[in-house]
Amino acid sequence: MGRRAKNKQGDPEPMRDPAENTKPSHKKLGKRKADADAEQASKRPAKKVKGPSEKTISIANGKGKKDVGAKVKAKSKGKGKDAELWDDVEGSASSEGWEDVDDDPNSQAKSLFHDSDGGEFQGFTGDLDDLDVEEDEDDDPLHRPTQELDLGSDDEDDAPVLPKLKIKKSKQAERPSKIIPTGSDASSDSDSDPDDERVTGKNFEARSRALDAEAAREAELDIEELQRAAEGGEDDNEFDGADEMDEDEDEMDEGVSEGFVLPTAEERAEEKTSGGPDVHVLQKRMRECVRVLGRWKKLGHKTGRSRSEYVDQLISDIASYYGYNDFLTEKLFQLFPVAEAIEFFEANEVPRPVTIRTNTLRTRRRDLAQALINRGVTLEPIGKWTNVGLQVFESSVPIGATPEYLAGHYMLQAASSFLPVIALSPQPHERVLDMASSPGGKTTHIAALLQNTGIIFANDANKARTKSLTANVHRLGCKNVVVCSYDGREFPKVMGGFDRVLLDAPCSGTGVISKDASVKINKSERDFTLLSHLQKQLILCAIDSVNPASKTGGFIVYSTCSVTVDENEAVVDYALRKRPNVHLVDTGLEFGRDGFTSYRGKTFDESVKLTRRFYPHVHNMDGFYVAKFKVERRTKQAKKDKEVEAEAQDGTMEVDAVEEDLHFDADEDKPYLEDAKRRRMKAKGLRVPPRNRVPSASATVEATA
Ligand SMILES: C[S@@+](CC[C@H](N)C(=O)[O-])C[C@H]1O[C@@H](n2cnc3c(N)ncnc32)[C@H](O)[C@@H]1O
């Protein structure tokens, strides 16, 4: 296997065979964790990627796994491909970045929410005063948990051969489609695989071309798959993934495993009180449940048990194997076909790749790459979809403390966090609101796309968190940012009339479990209810803060680092119903799965399929969701009609957060704009005219120019 392949983050490993030896289970971490710990000890020493604190970040090696179909459209527009990938300035296809470098190590506030790089929600009560927010550790590689980087050997055969669970082998899965490729994606290539070369300043462009070609190949495969799927028709089973096994597997394995007996409800209850079964029993049972559920139509009748008994057993075993609470296990399990759900849970056990976003206000990607390569960093472009992203494979220096980092040439930023800003696509000279912005990964990215023109109001309700936001804004040389600290629900009363608004909403963080395993056990039904409620309030305020008459914009992007429907499609659908003057538009993102238009008995507006879902097991990036709306002028009757309809459909969850007469008050905005202007002038050494008016309101407004 080539160097690149070895160094990339591994795919989630399949559940191991019972024959493999493991430690006894560790209840708190989940049985899989105990299992993994045992295996870890036997692995070869890993090469390390150092974080800024000298902690090591390493990436587990993984092999062989293929993936389910991500949609990749390889588009080649105008310029040469090399130029696109290594462009100096972010082009129209946009570019993007990881945030969350918390430059304020002293801040100890605890976050109730997850931000895209792994904050923490700890029981939000719905009142901002109850929020207790912590600095985002994952924003800062200094604080990132140590992860294992197993670079493997040069010879693929050296890797331990793990018996594989035949949990899923869909037709789709026969080729790589991860947007950030993994080792396994490249493993089938021959010796002459360009991936085998070491990445140097000289071969950047060749590597970029190879990536393009790969994307094009994948796009062709995607089309083939879609055609196959269309010809194959729909499965009428309760679960999409049912009967999804290959026919050849069917022939090989027609029956229910001999000696396997699904425990009864009583036996399960007994098992629980006695600490649960041995990890081997769990693995075996999960395999069997996945296999039988995967071919329920053929095997179900032979089991003598009901489908729901199998499902219940599997959910319960997943919870204890991976260490989730039962509620969250079921919630996440329901999002996927059976076998794919296992892939998702497995992917959450593996760290995502280390990625950085070039700050184009300070440097060009190729120059940054060369500078880091000179320092001993092994990296390469993330992929064609971003012209500012770099994936770091190994580094002999702390990647969060290099001179380039300190000089603001890049942001450590998860690849998924690039997505909402790409979708927002801010245009130079626009006025942008980043409604929940700390620690500023997306704000600074927006600033770069605006080329330091226009103005960004970077708001966050948590004042402590705005410290790291301000630090990042300064470090990256953003001169068009005003930092402020309001509850987002106060907008647009605070100010409005924005060309674009980003609402990267506080969320449960179910997309970033690999970064923060505490999510597995600390999320309850109530958390999701409260979060969804807050998100609905915020999204209406975000919509109302947009100037529908904007000549260049009039858009809002809603994003979360969560994969639950309550926090995503349900919020978007609610906004569509409550605000007749908005409609969804294409996000402009070239990959990601369609948003759900129906889910467990709920039906959403058809246009919700325009929203995008991203998954760790599919795209090799954090779980993420992105929706983009266009805001039009309101017409009174349309508004009334839609709202009556919304009230009727809403039932229990009514969120009337926004007063109807809210509008942008240019006068109220003036002091903030003036303040920013004054500071800009001051920074440029110009004479600053006397202040007309001091900003009112309790909020802190800090111009960062
Ligand atoms: C997902 S994080 C934002 C990450 C940020 N966009 C970035 O890219 O660095 C969500 C943020 O929302 C903030 N927040 C929570 N409730 C809020 C509210 N009611 N209004 C505004 N911000 C809020 C939290 O303090 C947190 O910083």
XYZ file of C-alpha atoms and ligand atoms in Angstrom:
732
model
C 0.000 0.000 0.000
C 1.248 3.457 -0.813
C 2.366 6.064 1.595
C -0.747 8.137 1.210
C -2.952 5.217 1.758
C -1.130 4.170 4.830
C -1.246 7.539 6.414
C -4.825 8.272 5.853
C -7.405 7.770 8.431
C -8.593 4.251 8.387
C -12.088 3.178 7.713
C -13.981 1.907 10.616
C -12.906 -1.617 11.261
C -15.474 -4.315 11.050
C -16.533 -5.924 14.234
C -14.030 -8.557 15.023
C -14.628 -12.200 15.077
C -15.219 -13.793 18.431
C -12.084 -15.790 17.869
C -10.099 -12.619 18.393
C -9.104 -12.196 21.931
C -10.159 -9.163 23.898
C -10.171 -7.780 27.370
C -13.238 -8.101 29.469
C -15.807 -5.459 28.835
C -15.564 -2.007 30.234
C -19.005 -0.860 30.981
C -18.648 2.886 30.839
C -16.770 2.998 27.594
C -18.807 0.359 25.933
C -17.678 -3.130 25.224
C -16.197 -2.183 21.918
C -13.904 0.295 23.616
C -12.602 -2.287 25.977
C -12.107 -4.483 22.990
C -10.304 -1.770 21.094
C -8.019 -1.029 24.012
C -6.858 -4.566 24.029
C -6.174 -4.505 20.352
C -4.428 -1.173 20.583
C -1.866 -2.604 22.908
C -0.852 -5.164 20.358
C -0.460 -2.745 17.469
C 2.866 -1.562 16.131
C 4.024 1.823 17.390
C 2.263 4.603 15.579
C 3.850 7.591 13.941
C 2.472 10.733 15.367
C 1.042 13.994 14.246
C 1.837 16.433 16.982
C -0.698 18.901 18.154
C 0.367 22.290 19.362
C 0.574 21.158 22.931
C 2.936 18.381 21.991
C 0.102 16.001 22.507
C 0.115 13.549 19.735
C -2.607 13.154 17.233
C -2.555 10.022 15.314
C -4.830 8.285 12.952
C -5.845 4.701 13.033
C -5.070 2.622 10.062
C -7.935 0.951 8.385
C -8.345 -1.257 5.451
C -10.491 -2.686 2.905
C -13.797 -1.169 3.711
C -15.731 0.372 0.918
C -18.463 2.752 1.256
C -22.006 3.539 0.459
C -22.754 5.954 -2.288
C -21.935 9.532 -1.781
C -22.951 11.741 -4.628
C -19.922 13.218 -6.259
C -20.326 15.376 -9.270
C -17.015 16.029 -10.879
C -17.382 19.383 -12.486
C -14.639 21.102 -14.344
C -15.279 24.730 -14.841
C -13.288 27.137 -16.905
C -9.802 27.000 -15.561
C -7.372 24.148 -15.572
C -7.811 21.612 -12.854
C -4.459 22.291 -11.259
C -5.227 25.911 -11.105
C -8.530 25.159 -9.468
C -7.029 22.962 -6.821
C -4.087 25.157 -6.040
C -5.605 28.476 -6.690
C -4.319 31.498 -4.895
C -7.647 33.033 -4.314
C -10.801 31.184 -3.569
C -12.763 30.907 -6.713
C -16.431 30.801 -7.369
C -16.578 27.131 -6.546
C -15.442 28.416 -3.196
C -13.167 26.987 -0.679
C -13.289 26.446 2.898
C -12.098 25.649 6.284
C -11.816 24.011 10.452
C -12.265 26.379 13.043
C -12.263 26.407 16.498
C -8.907 27.252 17.639
C -9.428 28.362 21.098
C -6.660 30.750 21.797
C -7.831 31.321 25.264
C -6.649 28.402 27.306
C -7.787 30.049 30.513
C -11.381 29.967 29.661
C -13.066 27.167 31.510
C -16.676 27.883 30.720
C -18.635 24.811 29.835
C -20.585 24.514 26.638
C -24.042 23.190 26.563
C -23.893 22.837 22.869
C -21.799 21.197 20.362
C -20.105 23.241 17.855
C -18.949 21.715 14.679
C -15.673 20.796 16.179
C -16.972 19.162 19.194
C -18.344 21.264 22.004
C -20.614 19.770 24.502
C -24.263 20.035 25.329
C -25.027 19.446 28.924
C -28.636 19.943 29.574
C -29.938 23.128 28.063
C -33.041 24.439 29.723
C -34.155 26.746 26.987
C -33.125 29.912 28.714
C -29.966 31.584 27.658
C -29.167 32.480 31.246
C -28.971 28.837 31.992
C -26.331 28.294 29.405
C -22.949 27.425 30.678
C -20.533 27.278 27.840
C -17.081 25.894 27.642
C -14.331 26.737 25.240
C -14.144 24.281 22.481
C -11.289 21.985 23.168
C -11.462 20.328 19.842
C -10.963 23.589 18.171
C -7.500 23.553 19.399
C -5.241 20.687 18.598
C -3.537 21.560 21.851
C -6.538 20.090 23.504
C -7.391 17.410 21.097
C -7.452 13.944 22.474
C -4.576 11.757 21.526
C -5.466 9.580 18.618
C -3.557 6.672 17.291
C -1.800 7.053 14.007
C -0.968 3.670 12.692
C 0.991 4.185 9.564
C 1.236 0.546 8.876
C 4.132 -0.812 6.912
C 5.071 -0.373 3.324
C 3.706 -3.746 2.604
C 0.006 -4.068 2.760
C 0.399 -7.695 3.636
C 2.120 -6.788 6.863
C -1.093 -5.506 8.286
C -2.916 -7.841 10.593
C -5.625 -9.620 8.707
C -8.810 -9.213 10.622
C -11.650 -11.557 10.024
C -14.407 -9.487 8.585
C -17.983 -9.387 9.541
C -20.140 -9.764 6.504
C -22.468 -7.047 7.600
C -22.851 -5.239 4.383
C -21.651 -5.574 0.902
C -24.014 -3.547 -1.132
C -23.295 -3.007 -4.786
C -22.600 0.593 -4.001
C -19.963 -0.376 -1.551
C -17.659 -1.787 -4.151
C -15.836 1.442 -4.738
C -14.601 4.358 -2.737
C -16.704 7.451 -2.550
C -15.436 9.164 0.526
C -14.942 12.810 -0.016
C -11.884 12.616 2.113
C -10.417 9.368 0.863
C -9.083 6.787 3.261
C -6.318 4.299 2.945
C -8.629 1.643 1.707
C -9.795 3.840 -1.098
C -6.346 3.694 -2.586
C -5.404 0.207 -1.593
C -6.462 -1.544 -4.731
C -4.181 0.496 -6.913
C -1.095 -0.960 -8.453
C 2.508 -0.290 -7.515
C 2.600 2.659 -9.819
C -0.113 4.367 -7.859
C 0.754 8.049 -7.767
C -0.356 7.950 -4.152
C 2.810 6.074 -3.382
C 4.916 9.119 -4.084
C 5.829 11.397 -1.273
C 3.996 14.697 -1.599
C 6.426 17.463 -2.378
C 6.162 21.006 -3.568
C 6.924 19.741 -7.052
C 4.315 17.065 -7.316
C 1.429 19.019 -5.796
C -0.129 19.605 -9.116
C 0.179 16.043 -10.305
C -1.451 14.951 -7.082
C -4.213 17.433 -7.650
C -4.824 16.040 -11.117
C -4.940 12.535 -9.693
C -7.582 13.653 -7.238
C -9.604 15.185 -10.027
C -9.407 12.007 -12.040
C -10.502 10.008 -9.029
C -13.469 12.306 -8.495
C -14.444 11.933 -12.144
C -14.243 8.134 -11.890
C -16.389 8.218 -8.827
C -18.909 10.440 -10.515
C -19.243 7.908 -13.316
C -19.726 5.132 -10.809
C -22.331 7.192 -9.028
C -24.320 7.556 -12.189
C -24.084 3.839 -12.836
C -25.261 3.154 -9.317
C -28.161 5.476 -9.605
C -29.188 3.778 -12.807
C -28.851 0.366 -11.210
C -30.872 1.511 -8.238
C -33.555 2.947 -10.476
C -33.765 -0.280 -12.453
C -33.784 -2.356 -9.278
C -36.884 -0.704 -7.863
C -37.716 -0.026 -4.256
C -37.697 -2.319 -1.339
C -40.977 -2.461 0.431
C -39.474 -3.494 3.711
C -39.825 -1.452 6.842
C -36.087 -0.789 6.766
C -34.428 0.405 3.623
C -31.524 -1.841 4.273
C -33.493 -4.994 4.683
C -32.684 -7.731 2.233
C -29.748 -5.751 1.121
C -27.199 -8.549 1.050
C -25.753 -9.705 -2.193
C -27.368 -12.601 -3.922
C -24.162 -14.590 -3.910
C -24.091 -14.292 -0.147
C -27.661 -15.469 -0.059
C -26.702 -18.592 -1.898
C -23.814 -19.233 0.439
C -25.739 -18.623 3.577
C -29.401 -19.334 3.411
C -30.267 -20.277 6.928
C -30.419 -18.973 10.434
C -27.179 -19.760 12.264
C -27.274 -23.034 14.057
C -27.041 -22.735 17.778
C -28.037 -19.094 17.727
C -31.094 -18.354 19.796
C -32.348 -14.830 20.199
C -32.818 -14.177 23.922
C -36.326 -13.514 25.137
C -37.259 -10.183 26.713
C -36.879 -11.765 30.159
C -33.486 -13.181 29.314
C -32.418 -9.788 28.077
C -33.549 -8.085 31.237
C -31.663 -10.691 33.250
C -28.574 -10.194 31.146
C -28.688 -6.472 31.799
C -28.883 -6.838 35.531
C -25.928 -9.184 35.479
C -23.753 -6.683 33.596
C -24.472 -7.833 30.079
C -22.942 -10.576 28.009
C -19.323 -11.103 27.115
C -18.041 -9.029 24.226
C -17.726 -12.106 22.030
C -21.333 -13.011 22.613
C -22.311 -9.462 21.779
C -20.334 -9.417 18.552
C -21.705 -12.731 17.459
C -25.245 -11.721 18.249
C -24.934 -8.400 16.489
C -23.564 -10.101 13.395
C -26.396 -12.547 13.407
C -29.046 -9.871 13.931
C -27.625 -7.731 11.135
C -27.469 -10.735 8.839
C -30.998 -11.873 9.548
C -32.486 -8.383 9.433
C -30.599 -7.773 6.211
C -32.499 -10.671 4.637
C -35.629 -10.640 6.663
C -37.867 -11.538 3.772
C -35.919 -14.724 3.173
C -34.905 -15.628 6.698
C -37.474 -13.996 8.942
C -39.979 -16.811 8.865
C -37.294 -19.332 9.794
C -36.456 -17.537 13.021
C -39.794 -17.997 14.701
C -39.367 -14.531 16.143
C -40.641 -11.120 15.154
C -38.628 -8.545 13.303
C -38.998 -6.073 16.143
C -37.482 -8.595 18.572
C -34.399 -8.750 16.376
C -34.306 -4.980 16.068
C -34.658 -4.489 19.824
C -31.904 -6.969 20.498
C -29.595 -5.296 18.007
C -30.218 -1.820 19.402
C -29.613 -3.015 22.914
C -26.395 -4.754 21.874
C -25.168 -1.725 19.945
C -25.756 0.395 23.033
C -23.672 -1.838 25.228
C -21.000 -2.611 22.621
C -20.325 1.013 21.709
C -21.271 2.532 25.075
C -24.334 4.654 24.166
C -27.458 5.210 26.176
C -30.441 3.283 24.854
C -32.315 6.384 23.809
C -29.564 7.754 21.591
C -28.715 4.350 20.171
C -32.253 3.924 18.920
C -32.406 7.478 17.619
C -29.243 7.083 15.578
C -30.019 3.510 14.538
C -33.284 4.650 13.011
C -31.495 6.963 10.616
C -29.999 4.167 8.555
C -30.636 0.810 7.009
C -29.580 -1.865 9.505
C -26.128 -2.688 8.192
C -25.312 0.923 7.495
C -26.175 1.827 11.060
C -23.319 -0.414 12.192
C -20.998 1.405 9.806
C -22.071 4.695 11.335
C -21.471 3.501 14.896
C -18.119 2.051 13.878
C -17.085 5.283 12.176
C -17.768 7.142 15.407
C -15.019 5.088 17.012
C -12.403 6.362 14.580
C -10.949 9.868 14.554
C -11.507 11.941 11.446
C -8.574 13.208 9.404
C -6.636 16.236 10.563
C -7.384 19.013 8.119
C -6.440 22.674 7.847
C -7.879 25.593 5.903
C -5.520 27.973 4.178
C -6.199 31.543 5.157
C -6.178 33.230 1.782
C -6.025 36.618 3.471
C -2.445 35.758 4.392
C -1.112 33.190 1.966
C -1.777 30.833 -0.924
C -2.405 27.154 -0.437
C 0.575 26.048 -2.473
C 2.891 28.357 -0.521
C 1.478 27.159 2.760
C 1.837 23.543 1.697
C 5.441 24.117 0.679
C 6.239 25.873 3.956
C 4.739 23.046 5.985
C 6.400 20.379 3.881
C 9.705 22.117 4.576
C 8.964 21.688 8.260
C 8.412 17.984 7.861
C 4.660 17.891 7.479
C 3.160 15.352 5.110
C 0.006 16.665 3.550
C -2.024 16.952 0.415
C -5.110 18.744 -0.878
C -8.318 17.443 0.670
C -10.061 17.120 -2.651
C -11.393 19.015 -5.584
C -14.354 20.382 -3.670
C -12.159 22.778 -1.731
C -9.299 24.863 -3.002
C -8.090 25.874 0.433
C -8.191 22.617 2.394
C -5.209 20.423 3.215
C -5.206 17.073 4.912
C -2.302 16.477 7.271
C -1.062 12.902 7.478
C 1.927 13.201 9.694
C 4.035 15.920 11.139
C 7.231 16.143 13.086
C 6.168 19.545 14.410
C 3.092 20.553 16.401
C 0.670 21.490 13.658
C -1.102 24.018 15.876
C 2.042 25.881 16.841
C 4.076 26.302 13.687
C 5.242 29.803 12.753
C 2.732 29.647 9.892
C -0.050 28.815 12.290
C 0.881 31.602 14.660
C 1.098 33.993 11.742
C -2.452 33.099 10.789
C -1.696 31.315 7.545
C -4.134 28.581 8.369
C -6.928 27.453 10.597
C -7.148 23.992 12.047
C -10.593 23.151 10.888
C -12.627 20.023 10.320
C -13.436 19.483 6.674
C -17.157 19.408 7.406
C -16.945 22.943 8.762
C -15.957 24.200 5.349
C -19.342 23.198 4.007
C -21.752 25.818 5.401
C -19.473 28.617 4.283
C -19.151 27.163 0.800
C -22.936 27.032 0.729
C -23.250 30.576 2.049
C -20.957 31.763 -0.728
C -20.576 35.328 0.532
C -19.725 37.928 -2.083
C -17.273 40.804 -1.664
C -18.719 43.946 -0.057
C -21.661 42.145 1.460
C -22.980 42.553 4.960
C -23.044 39.197 6.699
C -24.311 37.974 10.055
C -22.719 34.921 11.634
C -25.327 34.391 14.306
C -23.600 31.740 16.445
C -19.990 32.220 15.540
C -17.537 31.308 18.298
C -14.771 30.330 18.044
C -14.826 31.729 14.551
C -13.766 29.033 12.113
C -16.574 29.952 9.795
C -16.403 33.676 10.482
C -12.767 33.816 9.443
C -13.540 31.751 6.397
C -16.308 34.150 5.437
C -13.877 37.040 5.929
C -11.473 35.388 3.527
C -14.178 34.888 0.912
C -15.168 38.534 1.297
C -11.484 39.348 0.794
C -11.715 41.549 3.850
C -14.368 43.733 2.254
C -17.919 44.282 3.450
C -18.683 43.571 7.078
C -19.336 40.499 9.189
C -21.162 40.711 12.478
C -19.815 37.728 14.366
C -22.220 37.069 17.193
C -22.258 34.494 19.939
C -24.513 34.401 22.963
C -21.701 33.164 25.100
C -19.414 36.039 25.873
C -16.615 33.822 27.197
C -16.469 32.064 23.861
C -16.111 35.315 21.955
C -12.584 35.624 23.378
C -11.331 32.809 21.214
C -13.368 34.180 18.340
C -11.665 37.561 18.662
C -8.266 35.913 18.976
C -8.833 33.935 15.795
C -10.113 36.993 13.958
C -6.921 38.838 14.879
C -4.582 35.969 14.164
C -6.050 35.454 10.714
C -5.956 39.160 9.882
C -9.682 39.635 9.367
C -10.378 43.335 9.212
C -14.043 43.292 8.436
C -15.373 41.585 11.568
C -17.374 43.072 14.407
C -17.672 40.698 17.347
C -20.809 40.948 19.421
C -22.581 38.935 22.080
C -26.348 38.746 21.894
C -28.774 35.932 22.182
C -29.399 35.183 18.519
C -33.106 35.366 19.240
C -32.734 39.103 19.734
C -32.002 39.542 16.061
C -33.166 41.313 13.966
C -34.127 43.695 16.736
C -30.450 44.236 17.437
C -29.784 44.739 13.755
C -30.886 43.290 10.472
C -30.798 43.953 6.769
C -28.048 41.429 6.095
C -27.183 40.186 2.635
C -26.463 36.747 4.087
C -26.860 35.077 7.447
C -25.108 31.973 8.666
C -26.798 30.112 11.489
C -24.379 27.389 12.547
C -26.749 26.412 15.267
C -26.054 25.122 18.751
C -26.761 21.406 18.535
C -26.407 18.025 20.215
C -23.193 17.099 18.420
C -24.300 13.673 17.231
C -22.129 14.246 14.163
C -18.957 14.665 16.189
C -19.106 11.691 18.522
C -15.638 10.621 17.412
C -14.390 13.861 18.980
C -16.562 13.855 22.037
C -17.668 10.471 23.236
C -19.603 12.003 26.124
C -22.436 12.637 23.662
C -23.034 8.890 23.691
C -24.365 8.952 27.197
C -25.360 12.497 28.049
C -28.128 13.152 25.554
C -31.701 12.589 26.553
C -35.011 13.059 24.798
C -35.441 16.343 26.623
C -32.176 17.694 25.224
C -33.362 17.096 21.697
C -36.717 18.694 22.414
C -35.117 21.788 23.889
C -32.469 22.074 21.231
C -34.940 21.685 18.429
C -37.063 24.372 20.043
C -34.126 26.766 20.321
C -33.055 26.004 16.756
C -36.557 26.804 15.513
C -36.517 30.109 17.321
C -33.077 30.960 16.007
C -33.820 30.049 12.418
C -36.833 32.369 12.287
C -34.711 35.174 13.681
C -31.980 34.419 11.166
C -34.496 34.578 8.325
C -35.942 37.831 9.584
C -32.468 39.350 9.741
C -31.964 38.987 5.998
C -32.643 41.843 3.659
C -34.941 40.316 1.027
C -34.130 43.208 -1.264
C -30.415 42.502 -1.182
C -29.018 42.994 -4.663
C -26.339 40.351 -4.317
C -27.653 37.991 -1.687
C -30.762 37.440 0.394
C -29.641 34.010 1.635
C -29.454 32.146 4.901
C -27.537 28.976 5.580
C -28.582 26.769 8.466
C -26.134 24.132 9.636
C -25.532 21.766 12.529
C -22.937 19.161 13.433
C -25.727 16.795 14.297
C -27.341 14.068 12.236
C -30.726 13.902 13.951
C -33.834 14.818 11.998
C -35.267 16.846 14.902
C -32.393 19.279 14.670
C -32.227 19.393 10.907
C -35.078 18.658 8.502
C -37.716 19.276 11.182
C -36.266 22.729 11.857
C -35.967 23.575 8.180
C -39.478 22.363 7.456
C -40.777 24.408 10.362
C -39.089 27.513 8.966
C -40.619 26.897 5.544
C -44.044 26.668 7.118
C -43.640 29.683 9.352
C -41.988 31.946 6.820
C -43.802 31.868 3.516
C -41.285 34.278 2.076
C -38.448 31.743 2.097
C -37.693 28.733 -0.032
C -34.882 26.248 -0.107
C -32.269 26.429 -2.816
C -29.449 24.149 -3.871
C -26.575 24.371 -1.399
C -24.057 24.310 -4.228
C -22.290 21.476 -2.425
C -21.202 18.803 -4.822
C -21.690 15.882 -2.507
C -23.682 14.860 0.538
C -26.903 12.918 0.778
C -30.294 14.495 0.227
C -32.208 15.668 3.267
C -35.106 13.452 4.323
C -38.490 14.411 2.935
C -40.243 11.928 5.140
C -39.092 10.290 8.296
C -40.857 7.964 10.661
C -44.326 9.103 9.815
C -43.458 12.777 9.403
C -43.580 14.332 6.003
C -41.529 17.348 5.127
C -41.748 19.722 2.230
C -40.445 18.088 -0.948
C -37.833 20.805 -1.304
C -36.149 19.579 1.893
C -34.324 17.098 -0.287
C -32.230 20.049 -1.447
C -30.613 20.118 1.976
C -27.488 18.047 2.512
C -26.480 15.396 5.018
C -22.884 14.360 5.609
C -21.802 11.267 7.479
C -18.548 10.013 8.959
C -18.909 6.542 7.453
C -19.772 7.862 4.015
C -17.743 11.014 3.568
C -15.024 10.461 6.134
C -15.847 13.752 7.776
C -17.873 14.715 10.820
C -21.620 14.264 10.612
C -23.054 17.532 9.377
C -26.171 19.094 7.901
C -26.490 22.108 5.607
C -29.569 23.896 4.287
C -29.672 27.064 2.209
C -32.684 29.368 1.934
C -33.470 32.288 -0.326
C -35.432 34.999 1.393
C -37.983 36.913 -0.657
C -40.098 39.926 0.199
C -43.131 39.076 2.254
C -46.585 39.291 0.788
C -49.227 39.579 3.459
C -51.726 37.045 2.215
C -49.167 34.365 1.457
C -47.804 34.842 4.929
C -51.176 34.505 6.546
C -52.113 31.410 4.598
C -48.885 29.655 5.367
C -48.953 30.493 9.000
C -52.484 29.262 9.484
C -51.384 26.045 7.841
C -48.320 25.891 10.051
C -50.328 26.427 13.207
C -52.662 23.636 12.204
C -49.821 21.209 11.535
C -47.673 22.182 14.431
C -49.538 20.531 17.220
C -47.508 20.468 20.385
C -44.419 22.315 19.386
C -45.279 25.930 18.867
C -42.431 28.322 18.664
C -43.486 31.900 18.487
C -40.168 33.431 19.073
C -40.317 36.293 16.682
C -42.554 39.245 16.759
C -44.100 39.868 13.436
C -43.231 43.504 13.200
C -39.505 42.942 13.532
C -37.624 44.713 10.861
C -34.215 46.082 10.167
C -33.704 49.440 11.754
C -30.901 51.208 9.928
C -30.542 53.751 12.708
C -29.899 51.124 15.295
C -27.198 49.644 13.144
C -25.385 52.878 12.578
C -23.311 53.005 15.730
C -21.979 49.535 15.114
C -21.068 50.281 11.579
C -19.515 53.556 12.580
C -17.564 51.921 15.325
C -16.139 49.373 12.946
C -15.290 52.110 10.477
C -13.532 54.145 13.119
C -11.400 51.230 14.166
C -10.553 50.403 10.597
C -9.448 53.973 10.039
C -7.475 53.923 13.247
C -5.755 50.714 12.264
C -4.806 52.286 8.977
C -3.355 55.275 10.821
C -6.030 57.667 9.511
C -7.484 60.492 11.580
C -10.622 59.245 13.273
C -13.532 61.696 13.478
C -15.173 62.203 16.880
C -17.678 59.582 17.921
C -21.277 60.505 17.193
C -22.967 58.071 19.396
C -21.970 55.352 21.814
C -23.539 51.972 21.095
C -26.368 51.233 23.454
C -27.567 47.801 24.530
C -25.981 45.502 26.981
C -24.052 43.689 24.367
C -20.359 43.974 23.950
C -19.472 45.067 20.500
C -15.908 44.804 19.590
C -14.573 45.906 16.278
C -11.628 43.835 15.426
C -10.100 45.746 12.598
C -21.892 25.187 16.593
S -21.244 26.365 17.663
C -20.710 27.597 16.538
C -19.401 27.280 15.873
C -18.962 28.422 15.004
N -19.943 28.730 13.993
C -17.656 28.162 14.329
O -17.640 27.841 13.147
O -16.610 28.295 14.971
C -22.714 27.057 18.316
C -22.505 28.309 19.078
O -23.795 28.828 19.378
C -23.689 29.583 20.547
N -25.055 29.795 21.031
C -25.824 29.013 21.811
N -27.026 29.544 21.990
C -27.051 30.697 21.299
C -28.016 31.700 21.094
N -29.221 31.610 21.632
N -27.690 32.747 20.322
C -26.475 32.850 19.771
N -25.509 31.932 19.944
C -25.788 30.867 20.679
C -22.780 28.757 21.430
O -22.170 29.568 22.389
C -21.796 28.187 20.400
O -20.635 28.952 20.367
